[in-house]
mmCIF file of N, CA, C and O in Angstrom:
data_model
loop_
_atom_site.group_PDB
_atom_site.id
_atom_site.type_symbol
_atom_site.label_atom_id
_atom_site.label_comp_id
_atom_site.label_asym_id
_atom_site.label_seq_id
_atom_site.Cartn_x
_atom_site.Cartn_y
_atom_site.Cartn_z
ATOM 1 N N SER A 808 20.164 41.146 20.497
ATOM 2 C CA SER A 808 18.975 42.299 20.775
ATOM 3 C C SER A 808 17.784 41.877 20.011
ATOM 4 O O SER A 808 16.589 42.432 19.145
ATOM 5 N N ASP A 809 17.953 40.482 19.535
ATOM 6 C CA ASP A 809 16.954 40.148 18.142
ATOM 7 C C ASP A 809 16.092 38.510 19.068
ATOM 8 O O ASP A 809 14.908 38.304 18.401
ATOM 9 N N GLY A 810 15.886 38.605 20.544
ATOM 10 C CA GLY A 810 15.254 37.600 20.863
ATOM 11 C C GLY A 810 15.870 36.125 21.042
ATOM 12 O O GLY A 810 15.317 35.567 21.365
ATOM 13 N N SER A 811 17.776 36.081 20.389
ATOM 14 C CA SER A 811 17.582 34.639 20.143
ATOM 15 C C SER A 811 18.642 34.365 21.170
ATOM 16 O O SER A 811 19.535 35.209 21.617
ATOM 17 N N ILE A 812 18.122 33.561 22.021
ATOM 18 C CA ILE A 812 18.973 32.478 22.686
ATOM 19 C C ILE A 812 19.940 31.499 21.467
ATOM 20 O O ILE A 812 19.553 30.612 21.071
ATOM 21 N N ARG A 813 21.205 31.474 22.349
ATOM 22 C CA ARG A 813 22.138 31.005 22.084
ATOM 23 C C ARG A 813 22.308 29.548 22.855
ATOM 24 O O ARG A 813 23.845 30.263 23.826
ATOM 25 N N LEU A 814 23.121 28.102 22.583
ATOM 26 C CA LEU A 814 23.452 28.033 24.332
ATOM 27 C C LEU A 814 24.984 27.716 22.792
ATOM 28 O O LEU A 814 24.802 26.754 22.707
ATOM 29 N N HIS A 815 25.805 27.588 24.646
ATOM 30 C CA HIS A 815 27.058 26.802 24.662
ATOM 31 C C HIS A 815 27.970 26.354 25.223
ATOM 32 O O HIS A 815 27.271 25.718 25.838
ATOM 33 N N GLN A 816 28.412 25.777 24.757
ATOM 34 C CA GLN A 816 30.570 25.184 24.724
ATOM 35 C C GLN A 816 31.155 25.790 24.970
ATOM 36 O O GLN A 816 31.666 25.570 24.013
ATOM 37 N N MET A 817 31.871 25.224 25.670
ATOM 38 C CA MET A 817 33.399 25.972 26.234
ATOM 39 C C MET A 817 34.016 25.991 25.127
ATOM 40 O O MET A 817 34.735 26.588 24.926
ATOM 41 N N THR A 818 34.163 24.461 24.852
ATOM 42 C CA THR A 818 35.100 24.220 23.746
ATOM 43 C C THR A 818 35.441 24.319 22.919
ATOM 44 O O THR A 818 35.506 24.282 21.745
ATOM 45 N N SER A 819 34.162 25.573 21.671
ATOM 46 C CA SER A 819 32.537 25.880 20.396
ATOM 47 C C SER A 819 32.826 26.464 20.454
ATOM 48 O O SER A 819 31.793 27.606 21.732
ATOM 49 N N GLU A 820 33.084 27.161 19.489
ATOM 50 C CA GLU A 820 32.835 28.476 18.081
ATOM 51 C C GLU A 820 31.189 28.516 18.285
ATOM 52 O O GLU A 820 30.444 29.459 17.781
ATOM 53 N N TYR A 821 30.664 27.286 17.851
ATOM 54 C CA TYR A 821 29.285 26.773 17.260
ATOM 55 C C TYR A 821 28.585 26.608 18.922
ATOM 56 O O TYR A 821 29.025 25.932 20.208
ATOM 57 N N PRO A 822 27.782 27.354 18.435
ATOM 58 C CA PRO A 822 26.386 26.679 19.691
ATOM 59 C C PRO A 822 26.018 25.727 19.401
ATOM 60 O O PRO A 822 25.258 24.427 17.756
ATOM 61 N N LEU A 823 25.675 24.919 20.147
ATOM 62 C CA LEU A 823 25.371 23.937 21.230
ATOM 63 C C LEU A 823 23.473 23.823 19.988
ATOM 64 O O LEU A 823 23.385 22.579 19.559
ATOM 65 N N MET A 824 22.673 24.283 20.614
ATOM 66 C CA MET A 824 21.597 24.612 19.991
ATOM 67 C C MET A 824 20.958 26.522 20.468
ATOM 68 O O MET A 824 22.150 27.255 21.412
ATOM 69 N N GLN A 825 20.021 26.547 19.550
ATOM 70 C CA GLN A 825 20.416 27.819 19.101
ATOM 71 C C GLN A 825 18.626 27.817 18.548
ATOM 72 O O GLN A 825 17.651 27.239 18.072
ATOM 73 N N TRP A 826 18.108 29.171 19.838
ATOM 74 C CA TRP A 826 16.544 29.447 19.665
ATOM 75 C C TRP A 826 16.933 31.396 18.826
ATOM 76 O O TRP A 826 16.324 31.799 19.405
ATOM 77 N N ASN A 827 16.271 30.541 17.495
ATOM 78 C CA ASN A 827 15.453 32.003 16.401
ATOM 79 C C ASN A 827 14.496 32.567 16.972
ATOM 80 O O ASN A 827 13.066 32.291 17.872
ATOM 81 N N ASP A 828 13.938 34.163 17.699
ATOM 82 C CA ASP A 828 12.713 34.944 17.670
ATOM 83 C C ASP A 828 12.253 34.137 18.721
ATOM 84 O O ASP A 828 10.886 33.700 19.385
ATOM 85 N N SER A 829 12.911 33.788 19.675
ATOM 86 C CA SER A 829 12.149 33.589 21.201
ATOM 87 C C SER A 829 10.948 34.148 21.871
ATOM 88 O O SER A 829 10.299 34.063 22.357
ATOM 89 N N THR A 830 11.857 35.532 21.375
ATOM 90 C CA THR A 830 11.237 36.146 22.895
ATOM 91 C C THR A 830 10.245 37.084 21.303
ATOM 92 O O THR A 830 9.679 38.169 21.707
ATOM 93 N N LYS A 831 9.964 36.665 19.972
ATOM 94 C CA LYS A 831 9.517 37.549 19.239
ATOM 95 C C LYS A 831 10.160 38.599 18.876
ATOM 96 O O LYS A 831 9.155 40.189 18.229
ATOM 97 N N GLY A 832 11.659 38.601 18.483
ATOM 98 C CA GLY A 832 12.335 39.595 17.647
ATOM 99 C C GLY A 832 12.423 41.000 19.589
ATOM 100 O O GLY A 832 13.283 41.788 19.307
ATOM 101 N N GLN A 833 11.527 40.370 20.625
ATOM 102 C CA GLN A 833 12.038 41.536 21.638
ATOM 103 C C GLN A 833 13.843 41.097 22.231
ATOM 104 O O GLN A 833 14.061 40.643 22.237
ATOM 105 N N PRO A 834 14.300 42.179 22.125
ATOM 106 C CA PRO A 834 16.014 42.491 23.255
ATOM 107 C C PRO A 834 15.804 41.298 24.264
ATOM 108 O O PRO A 834 14.567 41.507 25.026
ATOM 109 N N ILE A 835 16.432 40.519 24.304
ATOM 110 C CA ILE A 835 16.809 39.704 25.344
ATOM 111 C C ILE A 835 17.621 40.789 26.172
ATOM 112 O O ILE A 835 18.712 40.952 25.946
ATOM 113 N N ILE A 836 17.652 41.168 28.074
ATOM 114 C CA ILE A 836 18.006 42.520 28.706
ATOM 115 C C ILE A 836 18.353 41.520 29.948
ATOM 116 O O ILE A 836 19.536 42.106 30.756
ATOM 117 N N ALA A 837 17.966 40.079 29.956
ATOM 118 C CA ALA A 837 18.522 39.849 31.327
ATOM 119 C C ALA A 837 17.930 37.599 30.988
ATOM 120 O O ALA A 837 17.529 37.398 30.174
ATOM 121 N N LEU A 838 19.553 36.690 31.319
ATOM 122 C CA LEU A 838 18.899 35.359 30.785
ATOM 123 C C LEU A 838 20.150 34.387 31.924
ATOM 124 O O LEU A 838 21.331 35.443 32.591
ATOM 125 N N GLN A 839 19.310 34.029 32.610
ATOM 126 C CA GLN A 839 19.724 33.582 34.009
ATOM 127 C C GLN A 839 19.203 32.380 33.657
ATOM 128 O O GLN A 839 18.346 30.965 33.579
ATOM 129 N N TRP A 840 19.989 31.188 34.186
ATOM 130 C CA TRP A 840 20.311 29.606 34.492
ATOM 131 C C TRP A 840 19.623 29.318 36.250
ATOM 132 O O TRP A 840 20.036 30.011 37.484
ATOM 133 N N ALA A 841 19.242 28.912 36.008
ATOM 134 C CA ALA A 841 18.068 28.784 37.606
ATOM 135 C C ALA A 841 19.754 27.881 38.602
ATOM 136 O O ALA A 841 20.702 27.012 37.995
ATOM 137 N N LEU A 842 19.299 28.478 40.005
ATOM 138 C CA LEU A 842 20.960 27.962 40.762
ATOM 139 C C LEU A 842 20.180 26.332 41.508
ATOM 140 O O LEU A 842 21.065 26.113 41.477
ATOM 141 N N THR A 843 18.786 26.086 41.216
ATOM 142 C CA THR A 843 18.707 24.812 42.351
ATOM 143 C C THR A 843 18.235 24.513 40.763
ATOM 144 O O THR A 843 18.428 22.732 40.871
ATOM 145 N N ARG A 844 18.500 23.911 39.613
ATOM 146 C CA ARG A 844 17.689 23.073 38.452
ATOM 147 C C ARG A 844 18.930 23.016 37.109
ATOM 148 O O ARG A 844 18.028 24.762 37.100
ATOM 149 N N PRO A 845 19.506 22.550 37.070
ATOM 150 C CA PRO A 845 20.644 22.718 35.838
ATOM 151 C C PRO A 845 20.696 22.772 34.639
ATOM 152 O O PRO A 845 20.992 23.835 34.151
ATOM 153 N N ALA A 846 19.288 22.131 34.636
ATOM 154 C CA ALA A 846 18.015 22.094 33.332
ATOM 155 C C ALA A 846 16.829 23.695 32.657
ATOM 156 O O ALA A 846 16.662 23.771 32.247
ATOM 157 N N VAL A 847 17.065 23.769 33.963
ATOM 158 C CA VAL A 847 15.924 25.282 33.714
ATOM 159 C C VAL A 847 17.159 26.812 33.272
ATOM 160 O O VAL A 847 18.248 27.227 33.970
ATOM 161 N N PHE A 848 16.512 27.430 32.719
ATOM 162 C CA PHE A 848 17.381 29.305 32.971
ATOM 163 C C PHE A 848 15.664 30.344 31.867
ATOM 164 O O PHE A 848 14.793 29.929 31.944
ATOM 165 N N PHE A 849 16.006 31.343 33.063
ATOM 166 C CA PHE A 849 14.998 32.340 33.129
ATOM 167 C C PHE A 849 15.577 33.188 31.912
ATOM 168 O O PHE A 849 16.478 33.583 32.266
ATOM 169 N N ALA A 850 15.179 33.762 30.788
ATOM 170 C CA ALA A 850 14.844 34.503 30.025
ATOM 171 C C ALA A 850 13.418 36.771 30.434
ATOM 172 O O ALA A 850 13.331 35.797 30.697
ATOM 173 N N LEU A 851 14.111 37.655 30.467
ATOM 174 C CA LEU A 851 13.536 38.607 30.948
ATOM 175 C C LEU A 851 13.929 39.478 29.190
ATOM 176 O O LEU A 851 15.359 39.774 29.317
ATOM 177 N N ASP A 852 12.314 39.939 28.218
ATOM 178 C CA ASP A 852 12.722 40.820 27.131
ATOM 179 C C ASP A 852 12.861 41.612 27.823
ATOM 180 O O ASP A 852 12.222 42.502 27.986
ATOM 181 N N ALA A 853 12.342 43.425 26.603
ATOM 182 C CA ALA A 853 12.608 44.448 27.287
ATOM 183 C C ALA A 853 11.231 44.714 27.179
ATOM 184 O O ALA A 853 10.781 45.792 27.373
ATOM 185 N N SER A 854 9.763 43.886 26.703
ATOM 186 C CA SER A 854 8.229 43.989 27.087
ATOM 187 C C SER A 854 8.729 43.927 29.301
ATOM 188 O O SER A 854 6.991 43.306 28.763
ATOM 189 N N SER A 855 9.155 43.063 29.789
ATOM 190 C CA SER A 855 8.883 42.757 30.912
ATOM 191 C C SER A 855 8.554 41.685 30.807
ATOM 192 O O SER A 855 7.440 41.037 30.843
ATOM 193 N N ASN A 856 8.326 40.169 29.531
ATOM 194 C CA ASN A 856 8.178 39.236 29.463
ATOM 195 C C ASN A 856 9.200 38.839 30.260
ATOM 196 O O ASN A 856 10.498 38.356 29.855
ATOM 197 N N ILE A 857 8.896 37.801 31.149
ATOM 198 C CA ILE A 857 9.981 35.913 31.238
ATOM 199 C C ILE A 857 8.940 35.574 30.896
ATOM 200 O O ILE A 857 9.148 34.473 30.941
ATOM 201 N N TYR A 858 10.088 34.645 30.254
ATOM 202 C CA TYR A 858 10.160 32.700 29.070
ATOM 203 C C TYR A 858 11.245 32.172 30.386
ATOM 204 O O TYR A 858 12.249 32.563 31.111
ATOM 205 N N ILE A 859 10.155 30.986 30.279
ATOM 206 C CA ILE A 859 10.890 29.696 30.919
ATOM 207 C C ILE A 859 10.908 28.567 30.272
ATOM 208 O O ILE A 859 10.189 28.366 29.898
ATOM 209 N N TRP A 860 12.346 28.501 31.353
ATOM 210 C CA TRP A 860 12.726 27.168 29.920
ATOM 211 C C TRP A 860 13.195 25.589 30.773
ATOM 212 O O TRP A 860 14.426 26.201 31.409
ATOM 213 N N ASP A 861 12.390 25.268 30.026
ATOM 214 C CA ASP A 861 13.137 23.850 31.195
ATOM 215 C C ASP A 861 13.251 22.577 29.650
ATOM 216 O O ASP A 861 13.102 21.650 29.284
ATOM 217 N N LEU A 862 14.832 23.036 29.635
ATOM 218 C CA LEU A 862 14.954 21.448 28.283
ATOM 219 C C LEU A 862 15.478 20.700 28.693
ATOM 220 O O LEU A 862 15.128 19.318 27.489
ATOM 221 N N LEU A 863 13.927 20.317 30.310
ATOM 222 C CA LEU A 863 13.970 18.462 30.043
ATOM 223 C C LEU A 863 12.264 17.784 29.843
ATOM 224 O O LEU A 863 12.640 17.738 28.852
ATOM 225 N N GLU A 864 12.376 19.319 30.023
ATOM 226 C CA GLU A 864 10.457 19.251 29.769
ATOM 227 C C GLU A 864 9.967 19.342 27.994
ATOM 228 O O GLU A 864 9.417 18.610 28.049
ATOM 229 N N ASN A 865 10.626 20.154 28.167
ATOM 230 C CA ASN A 865 11.024 21.179 25.865
ATOM 231 C C ASN A 865 11.883 21.434 26.124
ATOM 232 O O ASN A 865 11.857 23.020 26.257
ATOM 233 N N ASP A 866 13.187 21.084 23.901
ATOM 234 C CA ASP A 866 13.931 22.002 23.982
ATOM 235 C C ASP A 866 13.749 22.860 22.816
ATOM 236 O O ASP A 866 15.131 23.386 23.151
ATOM 237 N N LEU A 867 12.735 22.972 22.267
ATOM 238 C CA LEU A 867 11.793 23.627 21.959
ATOM 239 C C LEU A 867 11.757 25.297 21.775
ATOM 240 O O LEU A 867 11.927 26.086 20.799
ATOM 241 N N LEU A 868 11.057 24.792 22.751
ATOM 242 C CA LEU A 868 10.107 26.341 23.231
ATOM 243 C C LEU A 868 9.809 26.343 25.018
ATOM 244 O O LEU A 868 10.536 25.465 25.839
ATOM 245 N N PRO A 869 9.953 26.909 25.145
ATOM 246 C CA PRO A 869 10.062 28.466 26.621
ATOM 247 C C PRO A 869 8.907 27.077 27.141
ATOM 248 O O PRO A 869 7.584 26.809 26.064
ATOM 249 N N VAL A 870 9.209 26.756 28.269
ATOM 250 C CA VAL A 870 7.425 25.829 29.494
ATOM 251 C C VAL A 870 6.710 26.921 29.350
ATOM 252 O O VAL A 870 5.451 26.453 29.901
ATOM 253 N N ALA A 871 6.607 28.402 29.758
ATOM 254 C CA ALA A 871 6.131 29.561 30.481
ATOM 255 C C ALA A 871 6.630 30.268 30.067
ATOM 256 O O ALA A 871 7.857 30.840 30.785
ATOM 257 N N LYS A 872 5.712 31.326 30.085
ATOM 258 C CA LYS A 872 5.883 32.683 29.757
ATOM 259 C C LYS A 872 4.909 33.064 30.873
ATOM 260 O O LYS A 872 3.445 33.561 30.832
ATOM 261 N N GLN A 873 5.659 34.762 32.052
ATOM 262 C CA GLN A 873 5.049 35.667 32.732
ATOM 263 C C GLN A 873 4.774 37.547 32.269
ATOM 264 O O GLN A 873 6.483 36.634 31.811
ATOM 265 N N THR A 874 4.074 37.228 32.217
ATOM 266 C CA THR A 874 4.381 39.488 31.754
ATOM 267 C C THR A 874 4.587 39.725 33.085
ATOM 268 O O THR A 874 3.044 39.551 33.630
ATOM 269 N N VAL A 875 5.363 41.476 33.293
ATOM 270 C CA VAL A 875 5.102 41.739 34.117
ATOM 271 C C VAL A 875 4.177 43.111 33.999
ATOM 272 O O VAL A 875 4.867 43.659 33.461
ATOM 273 N N PRO A 876 2.620 42.805 34.053
ATOM 274 C CA PRO A 876 2.190 44.312 33.652
ATOM 275 C C PRO A 876 1.822 45.579 33.974
ATOM 276 O O PRO A 876 1.928 46.377 32.826
ATOM 277 N N SER A 877 2.409 45.852 35.606
ATOM 278 C CA SER A 877 2.514 47.446 36.342
ATOM 279 C C SER A 877 2.806 47.983 35.197
ATOM 280 O O SER A 877 2.879 49.185 35.697
ATOM 281 N N GLU A 878 4.253 47.590 35.494
ATOM 282 C CA GLU A 878 6.126 48.552 35.663
ATOM 283 C C GLU A 878 6.557 47.876 33.839
ATOM 284 O O GLU A 878 7.253 46.347 34.406
ATOM 285 N N LYS A 879 7.609 48.708 34.019
ATOM 286 C CA LYS A 879 8.994 48.480 32.975
ATOM 287 C C LYS A 879 9.992 47.232 34.152
ATOM 288 O O LYS A 879 10.513 47.842 34.986
ATOM 289 N N VAL A 880 10.161 46.053 33.715
ATOM 290 C CA VAL A 880 11.022 45.385 34.247
ATOM 291 C C VAL A 880 12.698 45.974 33.726
ATOM 292 O O VAL A 880 12.728 45.601 32.732
ATOM 293 N N VAL A 881 14.119 46.062 33.969
ATOM 294 C CA VAL A 881 14.629 46.382 34.274
ATOM 295 C C VAL A 881 15.983 45.406 33.525
ATOM 296 O O VAL A 881 17.158 44.961 33.149
ATOM 297 N N THR A 882 15.435 44.877 34.854
ATOM 298 C CA THR A 882 16.479 43.690 34.918
ATOM 299 C C THR A 882 16.785 42.940 35.339
ATOM 300 O O THR A 882 15.092 42.865 36.256
ATOM 301 N N MET A 883 16.689 41.580 35.886
ATOM 302 C CA MET A 883 16.432 40.502 37.192
ATOM 303 C C MET A 883 17.366 39.884 36.816
ATOM 304 O O MET A 883 18.182 39.721 36.641
ATOM 305 N N THR A 884 17.690 39.070 38.353
ATOM 306 C CA THR A 884 18.570 37.673 39.295
ATOM 307 C C THR A 884 17.211 37.099 39.825
ATOM 308 O O THR A 884 16.209 36.690 39.724
ATOM 309 N N LEU A 885 18.408 35.850 39.829
ATOM 310 C CA LEU A 885 17.550 34.578 40.665
ATOM 311 C C LEU A 885 18.487 34.871 42.217
ATOM 312 O O LEU A 885 18.791 34.919 42.271
ATOM 313 N N LEU A 886 17.905 34.216 42.817
ATOM 314 C CA LEU A 886 17.993 33.059 44.439
ATOM 315 C C LEU A 886 17.907 32.623 44.402
ATOM 316 O O LEU A 886 16.345 32.183 43.729
ATOM 317 N N GLY A 887 18.398 31.576 44.980
ATOM 318 C CA GLY A 887 18.361 30.695 46.115
ATOM 319 C C GLY A 887 19.410 30.360 46.743
ATOM 320 O O GLY A 887 19.871 30.015 46.713
ATOM 321 N N GLU A 888 19.375 27.750 47.717
ATOM 322 C CA GLU A 888 20.279 28.054 48.474
ATOM 323 C C GLU A 888 20.543 26.377 46.667
ATOM 324 O O GLU A 888 19.477 25.486 47.257
ATOM 325 N N PRO A 889 21.382 26.326 46.684
ATOM 326 C CA PRO A 889 21.350 25.372 45.200
ATOM 327 C C PRO A 889 22.414 23.927 45.971
ATOM 328 O O PRO A 889 21.876 23.133 45.782
ATOM 329 N N GLU A 890 22.637 24.261 46.918
ATOM 330 C CA GLU A 890 23.377 23.467 47.949
ATOM 331 C C GLU A 890 22.251 22.633 49.442
ATOM 332 O O GLU A 890 22.445 21.695 49.285
ATOM 333 N N LYS A 891 21.234 24.018 49.266
ATOM 334 C CA LYS A 891 19.981 23.054 49.539
ATOM 335 C C LYS A 891 19.488 22.228 49.359
ATOM 336 O O LYS A 891 18.397 22.312 47.731
ATOM 337 N N ALA A 892 18.570 21.302 49.146
ATOM 338 C CA ALA A 892 17.370 20.464 48.753
ATOM 339 C C ALA A 892 16.129 20.668 48.389
ATOM 340 O O ALA A 892 14.887 19.906 47.848
ATOM 341 N N ASN A 893 16.171 22.242 49.422
ATOM 342 C CA ASN A 893 14.562 22.625 50.057
ATOM 343 C C ASN A 893 13.463 23.036 48.456
ATOM 344 O O ASN A 893 12.779 23.051 48.216
ATOM 345 N N GLY A 894 14.209 22.842 47.035
ATOM 346 C CA GLY A 894 13.904 23.925 45.946
ATOM 347 C C GLY A 894 13.596 25.441 45.778
ATOM 348 O O GLY A 894 11.828 25.485 44.854
ATOM 349 N N LEU A 895 13.797 26.566 47.164
ATOM 350 C CA LEU A 895 13.358 27.275 47.104
ATOM 351 C C LEU A 895 14.068 28.393 45.813
ATOM 352 O O LEU A 895 15.574 28.137 46.021
ATOM 353 N N LEU A 896 13.268 28.857 45.094
ATOM 354 C CA LEU A 896 14.682 29.048 43.863
ATOM 355 C C LEU A 896 13.537 30.910 43.754
ATOM 356 O O LEU A 896 12.342 30.551 43.945
ATOM 357 N N GLY A 897 14.217 31.637 43.853
ATOM 358 C CA GLY A 897 12.934 33.578 43.069
ATOM 359 C C GLY A 897 13.519 33.701 43.060
ATOM 360 O O GLY A 897 15.279 33.770 42.183
ATOM 361 N N ILE A 898 12.964 34.886 41.728
ATOM 362 C CA ILE A 898 13.307 35.370 41.111
ATOM 363 C C ILE A 898 12.799 36.935 41.295
ATOM 364 O O ILE A 898 12.130 37.303 41.345
ATOM 365 N N VAL A 899 14.120 38.065 41.312
ATOM 366 C CA VAL A 899 14.012 39.495 41.991
ATOM 367 C C VAL A 899 13.954 40.175 40.849
ATOM 368 O O VAL A 899 14.925 40.280 39.701
ATOM 369 N N LEU A 900 13.156 41.122 40.725
ATOM 370 C CA LEU A 900 12.589 42.057 39.333
ATOM 371 C C LEU A 900 13.139 43.920 39.950
ATOM 372 O O LEU A 900 12.314 44.052 40.441
ATOM 373 N N ALA A 901 13.721 44.362 38.904
ATOM 374 C CA ALA A 901 14.307 45.739 39.511
ATOM 375 C C ALA A 901 13.544 46.310 38.282
ATOM 376 O O ALA A 901 12.791 46.252 37.128
ATOM 377 N N LYS A 902 12.819 47.493 38.664
ATOM 378 C CA LYS A 902 11.997 47.909 37.433
ATOM 379 C C LYS A 902 12.314 49.355 37.424
ATOM 380 O O LYS A 902 12.860 49.490 38.415
ATOM 381 N N GLU A 903 11.472 49.903 36.937
ATOM 382 C CA GLU A 903 12.023 51.378 36.760
ATOM 383 C C GLU A 903 11.841 51.758 37.062
ATOM 384 O O GLU A 903 13.200 53.093 37.652
ATOM 385 N N SER A 904 11.264 52.072 37.647
ATOM 386 C CA SER A 904 10.746 53.248 39.011
ATOM 387 C C SER A 904 11.770 53.189 40.044
ATOM 388 O O SER A 904 11.540 53.887 41.006
ATOM 389 N N GLY A 905 12.516 52.171 40.800
ATOM 390 C CA GLY A 905 13.084 51.762 41.495
ATOM 391 C C GLY A 905 12.636 50.143 42.792
ATOM 392 O O GLY A 905 13.614 50.268 43.419
ATOM 393 N N GLU A 906 11.591 49.660 42.054
ATOM 394 C CA GLU A 906 11.227 49.358 43.020
ATOM 395 C C GLU A 906 11.543 48.324 42.473
ATOM 396 O O GLU A 906 11.812 47.706 42.245
ATOM 397 N N ILE A 907 11.780 46.612 43.819
ATOM 398 C CA ILE A 907 12.320 45.675 43.800
ATOM 399 C C ILE A 907 10.799 44.728 43.798
ATOM 400 O O ILE A 907 10.675 45.151 45.312
ATOM 401 N N ASP A 908 10.686 43.377 42.818
ATOM 402 C CA ASP A 908 9.736 42.277 42.951
ATOM 403 C C ASP A 908 10.217 41.196 43.526
ATOM 404 O O ASP A 908 11.086 40.834 42.722
ATOM 405 N N ILE A 909 9.737 40.741 44.837
ATOM 406 C CA ILE A 909 10.767 39.053 44.222
ATOM 407 C C ILE A 909 9.170 37.717 44.327
ATOM 408 O O ILE A 909 8.812 38.261 44.714
ATOM 409 N N GLN A 910 9.633 37.106 43.182
ATOM 410 C CA GLN A 910 8.729 36.259 43.126
ATOM 411 C C GLN A 910 9.513 34.875 43.445
ATOM 412 O O GLN A 910 10.604 34.803 43.258
ATOM 413 N N TYR A 911 8.165 34.562 43.474
ATOM 414 C CA TYR A 911 9.429 32.565 44.428
ATOM 415 C C TYR A 911 8.407 31.690 42.536
ATOM 416 O O TYR A 911 6.723 31.463 42.705
ATOM 417 N N VAL A 912 9.134 30.901 42.063
ATOM 418 C CA VAL A 912 9.306 30.244 40.987
ATOM 419 C C VAL A 912 8.860 28.400 41.652
ATOM 420 O O VAL A 912 8.763 27.884 42.616
ATOM 421 N N LYS A 913 7.617 27.650 41.060
ATOM 422 C CA LYS A 913 6.695 26.962 41.443
ATOM 423 C C LYS A 913 7.605 25.981 40.970
ATOM 424 O O LYS A 913 8.738 25.360 41.169
ATOM 425 N N LYS A 914 8.318 25.209 41.975
ATOM 426 C CA LYS A 914 8.712 23.562 42.622
ATOM 427 C C LYS A 914 9.591 23.325 41.635
ATOM 428 O O LYS A 914 10.333 22.131 41.765
ATOM 429 N N LYS A 915 7.305 22.643 40.485
ATOM 430 C CA LYS A 915 8.552 21.549 39.664
ATOM 431 C C LYS A 915 9.510 22.671 38.660
ATOM 432 O O LYS A 915 10.472 21.616 38.170
ATOM 433 N N TRP A 916 9.704 23.289 38.919
ATOM 434 C CA TRP A 916 11.268 24.606 38.430
ATOM 435 C C TRP A 916 12.123 24.860 38.941
ATOM 436 O O TRP A 916 13.397 25.108 38.688
ATOM 437 N N ALA A 917 12.163 24.604 40.783
ATOM 438 C CA ALA A 917 13.187 24.805 41.093
ATOM 439 C C ALA A 917 13.450 24.112 41.599
ATOM 440 O O ALA A 917 15.093 23.829 42.314
ATOM 441 N N LEU A 918 13.121 22.551 42.186
ATOM 442 C CA LEU A 918 13.800 20.854 42.762
ATOM 443 C C LEU A 918 14.272 20.789 42.054
ATOM 444 O O LEU A 918 14.744 20.652 39.999
ATOM 445 N N PRO A 919 15.672 20.189 42.330
ATOM 446 C CA PRO A 919 16.956 19.792 42.119
ATOM 447 C C PRO A 919 16.687 18.510 41.104
ATOM 448 O O PRO A 919 15.501 17.622 41.083
#
């Protein structure tokens, strides 16, 4: 609810990494690991900002931020085929109006 993200290992109650105020205080409403690249995850905040984290490139800050300006996004999920090496990865955004938007991610964040 405060924009913090914690990375946990299943065998410990303490986080391996913690990023405080990663969304400048906005609640995170969705977070998902990339299906095709294990070190990448995406976070959606309550202000319709999508943050891309690539832990191999930078483990302190997101490597990109994209604002969805037209309408409030209420949730997101990712689509892709992890068993294929084509690096195709998409973000499915559900908007408040009920509209669904699919955007494809740059290859550098999608390739295995």
